[in-house]
Amino acid sequence: MDDDERIISGESTGLDEEKTELSLRPRTLKQYIGQEKIKKEVAIYIEAAKNREEPLDHVLLYGPPGLGKTTLAGVIATEMGVNFKTTSGPAIEKPGDLVALLNELQPGDILFIDEIHRLPKNVEEILYSAMEDFYIDIVVGQDATAHPVHFPLPPFTLVGATTRAGLLSAPLRARFGIVEHMNYYTEDELTAVVLRSAAVFDSKIDPQGAHEIARRSRGTPRVSNRLLKRVRDFAQVAHKESIDLEIVNYALKLLQVDERGLDETDRKMLMTMIKLYAGGPVGLATIAANIGEETDTVADMIEPYLMQIGFVKRTARGRMVTPAAYSHLGLDLHDEKN
C-alpha cells in the first residue's frame, strides 16, 4: 500500500503458487532481497510459531523509509499462511476505529500498522490489553448510560512499522516481542533489486546499468525502483533495446541525481547550511524553513542518508556539514568558512 493511501484494507495471503509468482513486491522470504540478519531471525520465529500452532509474537520494524517494512510485513503473513490487514497510525483517529479493525480479525491474522508512532494516545492505550491479553475494554454510551464492555479478541499478531522509533512510548514498545532495525542496502543488494524489478517490468538491462542505478539509490530499494522506472522511460524514447550504462548516466544527469545519490533537495540543504551558516551548527527547524520543507521531511527523508554517508553530523548545538560533503560539492572548506 502506498504511503499516502488513508484506507483500511484486508488482503488474504495464501501460499499457493499463483499468489507467489514474481511481482514487484516480494511475497516470500526467498524472494525478499537484503536484510539477511532479519530474514534469518524471522524465519526461525515463524517456524517455531507454526510448530506450536500459535500466532507469531508482535513485531516492530523500524528504520528509514523505503527499506521494505511494509513488504516484509506482507511476507511474514504469507509465510504464516494468514490474512494480512493493513492500516496506518493517522488513519486510526479514535478508539472506535481500532475496535472495528480488531473485530474483523480471525485467529492468527496479522494487523499491520504503518507509522505506528502517530497513533493517538487514547487509541494506543487500548492496544496495550489487546496485544498482551487479547481483549479490550471500551465504554459504551454517555453520561448516566455509560457502561464498560469487555470485548474478547482472537489471538493475533500486530506488526508495527515506524521511521521514528524514539517517538514510541515505552509501554507500547515493551509489548513487541520481536524488534528489528531495517538497515540501508548495499550496492550489490540494490543491484539484485534492480535486476529483479527489470525482469518484472519485462525490460532488458545491462549489469553495468543496473549497478549504476543501484549506486545512486541512497541505499534504498524504493529509490532503486523509482529510478529504474524513469530510466526505462528514457531508454524507451531513445529506442534502446537494453538499459545500458550510457542511458543510465544520461537519464540520471537530467534527473539531477549525482554519483552518491544526492538530488537537488539534498544539495540545497547542504549548500544552505554552508552558505548561510558556515556549515553549522544549525538547528533542524531552521534548515527546514530555509529549504521550504517540513521538519519531519528533513528528519525522516533527507537527513538520515546524508548522515549515513558522512556528509552531515549531529552535535549538541545542531547539525553540521562535514569536510566530506565540502569535497563532494567541489568546495574548499577553508574558503567557505572565511
Short mmCIF file of C-alpha atoms in Angstrom, two decimals:
data_model
loop_
_atom_site.label_atom_id
_atom_site.label_comp_id
_atom_site.label_asym_id
_atom_site.label_seq_id
_atom_site.Cartn_x
_atom_site.Cartn_y
_atom_site.Cartn_z
CA MET A 1 0.00 0.00 0.00
CA ASP A 2 1.30 3.45 -0.87
CA ASP A 3 2.24 5.81 1.94
CA ASP A 4 -0.47 8.34 1.05
CA GLU A 5 -3.37 5.91 0.99
CA ARG A 6 -5.54 6.57 4.02
CA ILE A 7 -7.60 3.40 3.91
CA ILE A 8 -8.03 0.27 5.90
CA SER A 9 -7.86 -2.87 3.81
CA GLY A 10 -7.72 -6.64 4.14
CA GLU A 11 -5.82 -9.00 1.89
CA SER A 12 -5.64 -12.76 2.03
CA THR A 13 -2.13 -14.10 1.55
CA GLY A 14 -2.32 -17.82 0.89
CA LEU A 15 0.72 -19.85 -0.06
CA ASP A 16 -0.49 -21.27 -3.39
CA GLU A 17 1.77 -20.93 -6.42
CA GLU A 18 -0.39 -18.36 -8.22
CA LYS A 19 -0.02 -15.90 -5.37
CA THR A 20 3.73 -16.32 -5.03
CA GLU A 21 4.57 -15.56 -8.66
CA LEU A 22 7.12 -12.89 -9.50
CA SER A 23 5.86 -9.40 -8.67
CA LEU A 24 7.49 -6.11 -7.84
CA ARG A 25 6.68 -6.58 -4.15
CA PRO A 26 8.17 -9.92 -2.97
CA ARG A 27 5.75 -12.34 -1.35
CA THR A 28 8.10 -14.82 0.35
CA LEU A 29 11.33 -14.67 2.33
CA LYS A 30 13.08 -16.40 -0.56
CA GLN A 31 12.08 -13.62 -2.94
CA TYR A 32 12.87 -10.84 -0.46
CA ILE A 33 16.31 -9.33 -1.18
CA GLY A 34 18.52 -7.90 1.57
CA GLN A 35 18.08 -7.63 5.36
CA GLU A 36 19.72 -11.06 5.73
CA LYS A 37 20.03 -10.95 9.52
CA ILE A 38 16.35 -10.08 9.95
CA LYS A 39 15.25 -12.74 7.47
CA LYS A 40 17.17 -15.47 9.28
CA GLU A 41 15.72 -14.48 12.65
CA VAL A 42 12.17 -14.05 11.37
CA ALA A 43 12.31 -17.42 9.59
CA ILE A 44 13.11 -19.09 12.92
CA TYR A 45 10.33 -17.24 14.76
CA ILE A 46 7.81 -18.15 12.04
CA GLU A 47 8.77 -21.84 12.03
CA ALA A 48 8.58 -22.01 15.83
CA ALA A 49 5.18 -20.30 15.94
CA LYS A 50 3.78 -22.61 13.25
CA ASN A 51 5.12 -25.69 15.05
CA ARG A 52 3.36 -24.56 18.24
CA GLU A 53 0.25 -23.63 16.23
CA GLU A 54 0.37 -20.18 17.79
CA PRO A 55 0.28 -16.68 16.30
CA LEU A 56 3.64 -15.03 15.74
CA ASP A 57 4.69 -12.68 18.53
CA HIS A 58 4.10 -8.97 17.88
CA VAL A 59 6.72 -7.43 15.57
CA LEU A 60 8.14 -3.90 15.43
CA LEU A 61 10.07 -2.90 12.29
CA TYR A 62 11.87 0.43 12.37
CA GLY A 63 14.28 2.31 10.15
CA PRO A 64 14.38 4.93 7.37
CA PRO A 65 11.57 4.99 4.79
CA GLY A 66 11.70 2.88 1.65
CA LEU A 67 13.61 -0.10 3.06
CA GLY A 68 10.78 -2.62 2.77
CA LYS A 69 9.00 -2.60 6.14
CA THR A 70 5.53 -2.91 4.59
CA THR A 71 6.76 -5.56 2.17
CA LEU A 72 8.36 -7.60 4.96
CA ALA A 73 5.11 -7.45 6.95
CA GLY A 74 3.27 -8.90 3.96
CA VAL A 75 5.94 -11.57 3.55
CA ILE A 76 5.51 -12.59 7.19
CA ALA A 77 1.78 -13.00 6.63
CA THR A 78 2.38 -15.12 3.53
CA GLU A 79 4.88 -17.32 5.34
CA MET A 80 2.48 -17.74 8.27
CA GLY A 81 -0.37 -18.52 5.87
CA VAL A 82 -2.72 -15.97 7.43
CA ASN A 83 -4.72 -12.92 6.41
CA PHE A 84 -2.95 -9.56 6.19
CA LYS A 85 -4.85 -6.40 7.12
CA THR A 86 -3.21 -3.02 6.77
CA THR A 87 -3.75 0.48 8.08
CA SER A 88 -1.68 3.41 9.35
CA GLY A 89 -1.41 5.38 12.57
CA PRO A 90 -3.01 8.58 11.20
CA ALA A 91 -5.94 6.57 9.79
CA ILE A 92 -7.00 5.39 13.26
CA GLU A 93 -8.39 8.61 14.69
CA LYS A 94 -10.45 7.27 17.60
CA PRO A 95 -10.82 4.09 19.67
CA GLY A 96 -13.87 3.03 17.65
CA ASP A 97 -11.73 2.81 14.51
CA LEU A 98 -9.36 0.39 16.22
CA VAL A 99 -12.22 -1.67 17.66
CA ALA A 100 -13.73 -2.04 14.18
CA LEU A 101 -10.37 -3.24 12.85
CA LEU A 102 -9.76 -5.73 15.64
CA ASN A 103 -13.31 -7.05 15.34
CA GLU A 104 -12.60 -8.20 11.78
CA LEU A 105 -9.57 -10.31 12.69
CA GLN A 106 -9.56 -14.09 12.57
CA PRO A 107 -7.30 -16.19 14.84
CA GLY A 108 -3.67 -15.80 13.80
CA ASP A 109 -4.28 -12.85 11.47
CA ILE A 110 -1.69 -10.11 11.07
CA LEU A 111 -2.66 -6.47 11.56
CA PHE A 112 -0.09 -4.11 10.07
CA ILE A 113 0.02 -0.52 11.32
CA ASP A 114 2.34 1.76 9.38
CA GLU A 115 3.59 4.95 11.06
CA ILE A 116 2.58 3.44 14.37
CA HIS A 117 4.30 6.30 16.21
CA ARG A 118 1.47 8.56 15.00
CA LEU A 119 -1.30 6.67 16.82
CA PRO A 120 -3.40 8.94 19.07
CA LYS A 121 -2.66 8.38 22.75
CA ASN A 122 -6.17 7.16 23.61
CA VAL A 123 -6.00 4.61 20.78
CA GLU A 124 -2.54 3.44 21.81
CA GLU A 125 -3.72 2.75 25.36
CA ILE A 126 -6.44 0.42 24.07
CA LEU A 127 -3.77 -1.54 22.22
CA TYR A 128 -1.99 -2.46 25.45
CA SER A 129 -4.54 -5.05 26.61
CA ALA A 130 -5.27 -6.10 23.01
CA MET A 131 -1.62 -7.01 22.45
CA GLU A 132 -0.94 -8.53 25.84
CA ASP A 133 -4.11 -10.37 26.78
CA PHE A 134 -6.24 -10.25 23.61
CA TYR A 135 -9.12 -8.21 24.96
CA ILE A 136 -10.23 -4.60 25.05
CA ASP A 137 -12.40 -2.72 27.49
CA ILE A 138 -14.47 0.06 25.96
CA VAL A 139 -17.05 2.44 27.38
CA VAL A 140 -20.39 2.44 25.58
CA GLY A 141 -22.92 5.25 25.93
CA GLN A 142 -22.60 8.66 27.53
CA ASP A 143 -23.13 10.21 30.95
CA ALA A 144 -25.66 8.21 33.00
CA THR A 145 -25.95 5.47 30.35
CA ALA A 146 -22.20 4.94 30.03
CA HIS A 147 -21.01 1.46 30.96
CA PRO A 148 -17.88 -0.62 30.30
CA VAL A 149 -17.91 -3.52 27.86
CA HIS A 150 -15.34 -6.34 27.97
CA PHE A 151 -14.55 -7.36 24.39
CA PRO A 152 -12.51 -10.57 23.87
CA LEU A 153 -10.30 -10.83 20.77
CA PRO A 154 -8.87 -13.76 18.83
CA PRO A 155 -5.11 -14.22 19.19
CA PHE A 156 -3.47 -12.07 16.50
CA THR A 157 -0.12 -10.56 15.53
CA LEU A 158 0.44 -6.83 15.40
CA VAL A 159 3.22 -5.72 13.06
CA GLY A 160 4.11 -2.07 13.58
CA ALA A 161 6.37 -0.02 11.32
CA THR A 162 7.95 3.32 12.09
CA THR A 163 10.66 5.65 10.89
CA ARG A 164 10.79 7.28 14.35
CA ALA A 165 11.24 4.53 16.92
CA GLY A 166 12.25 7.12 19.51
CA LEU A 167 8.72 8.56 19.42
CA LEU A 168 7.13 5.29 20.54
CA SER A 169 6.10 5.27 24.18
CA ALA A 170 7.90 2.82 26.45
CA PRO A 171 4.71 0.84 27.29
CA LEU A 172 3.89 0.28 23.62
CA ARG A 173 7.43 -0.64 22.63
CA ALA A 174 7.70 -3.10 25.54
CA ARG A 175 4.76 -5.10 24.17
CA PHE A 176 6.57 -6.05 20.96
CA GLY A 177 8.32 -9.38 21.40
CA ILE A 178 10.26 -9.05 18.14
CA VAL A 179 12.03 -5.74 17.43
CA GLU A 180 14.05 -5.41 14.21
CA HIS A 181 16.04 -2.50 12.80
CA MET A 182 15.96 -2.22 8.99
CA ASN A 183 19.36 -1.25 7.56
CA TYR A 184 20.31 0.54 4.36
CA TYR A 185 21.07 -1.83 1.48
CA THR A 186 24.48 -2.48 -0.06
CA GLU A 187 25.16 -1.73 -3.73
CA ASP A 188 25.20 -5.46 -4.52
CA GLU A 189 21.82 -5.97 -2.85
CA LEU A 190 20.35 -3.00 -4.70
CA THR A 191 21.77 -4.28 -7.98
CA ALA A 192 19.87 -7.52 -7.35
CA VAL A 193 16.74 -5.47 -6.63
CA VAL A 194 17.12 -3.54 -9.91
CA LEU A 195 17.70 -6.72 -11.93
CA ARG A 196 14.67 -8.37 -10.35
CA SER A 197 12.45 -5.32 -10.90
CA ALA A 198 13.60 -5.03 -14.51
CA ALA A 199 12.52 -8.66 -15.03
CA VAL A 200 9.12 -7.83 -13.55
CA PHE A 201 8.85 -4.85 -15.94
CA ASP A 202 9.96 -7.13 -18.80
CA SER A 203 12.78 -4.67 -19.51
CA LYS A 204 16.27 -5.68 -20.63
CA ILE A 205 19.04 -4.13 -18.56
CA ASP A 206 22.82 -4.49 -18.66
CA PRO A 207 24.60 -5.43 -15.43
CA GLN A 208 26.59 -2.19 -15.57
CA GLY A 209 23.43 -0.14 -15.97
CA ALA A 210 21.79 -1.97 -13.07
CA HIS A 211 24.81 -1.37 -10.84
CA GLU A 212 24.90 2.34 -11.67
CA ILE A 213 21.24 2.74 -10.73
CA ALA A 214 21.95 0.84 -7.50
CA ARG A 215 24.95 3.04 -6.75
CA ARG A 216 22.81 6.16 -6.89
CA SER A 217 19.83 4.78 -4.97
CA ARG A 218 20.69 6.05 -1.47
CA GLY A 219 20.82 2.50 -0.11
CA THR A 220 17.04 2.28 -0.58
CA PRO A 221 15.04 -0.21 -2.72
CA ARG A 222 12.16 2.23 -3.16
CA VAL A 223 14.56 4.73 -4.73
CA SER A 224 16.07 1.99 -6.93
CA ASN A 225 12.66 1.10 -8.32
CA ARG A 226 11.73 4.74 -8.85
CA LEU A 227 14.96 5.49 -10.72
CA LEU A 228 14.61 2.30 -12.78
CA LYS A 229 11.13 3.36 -13.90
CA ARG A 230 12.38 6.78 -15.00
CA VAL A 231 15.48 5.41 -16.76
CA ARG A 232 13.25 2.88 -18.51
CA ASP A 233 11.23 5.80 -19.92
CA PHE A 234 14.38 7.43 -21.29
CA ALA A 235 15.54 4.14 -22.82
CA GLN A 236 12.17 3.54 -24.47
CA VAL A 237 12.02 7.02 -26.02
CA ALA A 238 15.63 6.66 -27.20
CA HIS A 239 14.68 3.29 -28.81
CA LYS A 240 17.27 1.45 -26.74
CA GLU A 241 16.97 -2.33 -26.84
CA SER A 242 18.52 -2.53 -23.37
CA ILE A 243 19.04 -0.16 -20.45
CA ASP A 244 22.78 0.32 -20.63
CA LEU A 245 25.27 2.44 -18.68
CA GLU A 246 25.13 5.24 -21.25
CA ILE A 247 21.37 5.80 -20.98
CA VAL A 248 21.51 5.45 -17.18
CA ASN A 249 24.14 8.19 -16.91
CA TYR A 250 22.25 10.40 -19.36
CA ALA A 251 18.91 9.98 -17.59
CA LEU A 252 20.21 10.45 -14.06
CA LYS A 253 22.15 13.55 -15.11
CA LEU A 254 18.93 15.11 -16.36
CA LEU A 255 17.18 13.98 -13.17
CA GLN A 256 19.97 15.69 -11.18
CA VAL A 257 20.86 12.55 -9.24
CA ASP A 258 24.63 12.56 -8.73
CA GLU A 259 27.16 9.77 -8.20
CA ARG A 260 26.37 9.45 -4.47
CA GLY A 261 22.60 9.52 -4.99
CA LEU A 262 22.18 13.14 -3.88
CA ASP A 263 19.35 15.01 -5.58
CA GLU A 264 18.51 18.69 -5.83
CA THR A 265 16.94 18.81 -2.36
CA ASP A 266 19.97 17.19 -0.72
CA ARG A 267 22.33 19.66 -2.35
CA LYS A 268 20.04 22.55 -1.47
CA MET A 269 20.15 21.56 2.20
CA LEU A 270 23.93 21.24 2.23
CA MET A 271 24.51 24.49 0.34
CA THR A 272 22.07 26.34 2.62
CA MET A 273 23.96 25.16 5.67
CA ILE A 274 27.27 26.12 4.07
CA LYS A 275 26.38 29.49 2.55
CA LEU A 276 24.11 30.85 5.28
CA TYR A 277 25.52 29.20 8.41
CA ALA A 278 29.16 28.45 7.52
CA GLY A 279 28.42 24.74 7.61
CA GLY A 280 26.74 24.83 11.01
CA PRO A 281 25.93 24.01 13.67
CA VAL A 282 22.36 24.87 12.74
CA GLY A 283 19.01 23.64 14.08
CA LEU A 284 16.73 21.26 12.21
CA ALA A 285 13.78 23.68 12.20
CA THR A 286 15.98 26.42 10.76
CA ILE A 287 17.20 24.14 7.98
CA ALA A 288 13.64 23.09 7.13
CA ALA A 289 12.41 26.70 7.00
CA ASN A 290 15.26 27.74 4.72
CA ILE A 291 14.77 24.99 2.16
CA GLY A 292 10.96 25.08 2.24
CA GLU A 293 10.40 21.59 3.64
CA GLU A 294 8.60 20.28 6.70
CA THR A 295 10.77 19.44 9.70
CA ASP A 296 9.58 15.81 9.61
CA THR A 297 10.51 15.57 5.93
CA VAL A 298 14.05 16.72 6.65
CA ALA A 299 14.36 14.42 9.68
CA ASP A 300 12.86 11.33 8.01
CA MET A 301 13.63 11.63 4.31
CA ILE A 302 16.71 13.80 3.78
CA GLU A 303 18.94 13.84 6.84
CA PRO A 304 19.29 10.05 7.53
CA TYR A 305 21.06 9.29 4.27
CA LEU A 306 23.31 12.35 4.49
CA MET A 307 24.33 11.18 7.95
CA GLN A 308 24.76 7.59 6.76
CA ILE A 309 27.31 8.62 4.10
CA GLY A 310 29.05 11.04 6.47
CA PHE A 311 28.01 14.35 4.87
CA VAL A 312 26.12 15.65 7.92
CA LYS A 313 26.71 15.07 11.61
CA ARG A 314 24.67 15.89 14.69
CA THR A 315 26.16 17.81 17.58
CA ALA A 316 24.76 19.13 20.84
CA ARG A 317 24.28 22.53 19.18
CA GLY A 318 22.80 21.35 15.88
CA ARG A 319 23.64 19.82 12.50
CA MET A 320 26.99 20.37 10.80
CA VAL A 321 28.28 19.76 7.28
CA THR A 322 31.37 17.54 7.23
CA PRO A 323 34.57 18.01 5.19
CA ALA A 324 33.49 15.03 3.03
CA ALA A 325 30.42 16.96 1.90
CA TYR A 326 32.51 20.02 1.03
CA SER A 327 34.77 17.81 -1.06
CA HIS A 328 31.84 16.14 -2.84
CA LEU A 329 30.34 19.54 -3.70
CA GLY A 330 33.67 20.78 -5.02
CA LEU A 331 34.02 23.42 -2.32
CA ASP A 332 37.08 24.39 -0.32
CA LEU A 333 36.38 24.03 3.38
CA HIS A 334 38.60 26.90 4.49
CA ASP A 335 37.44 29.34 1.82
CA GLU A 336 33.78 28.72 2.67
CA LYS A 337 34.42 29.14 6.39
CA ASN A 338 36.02 32.55 5.83
#
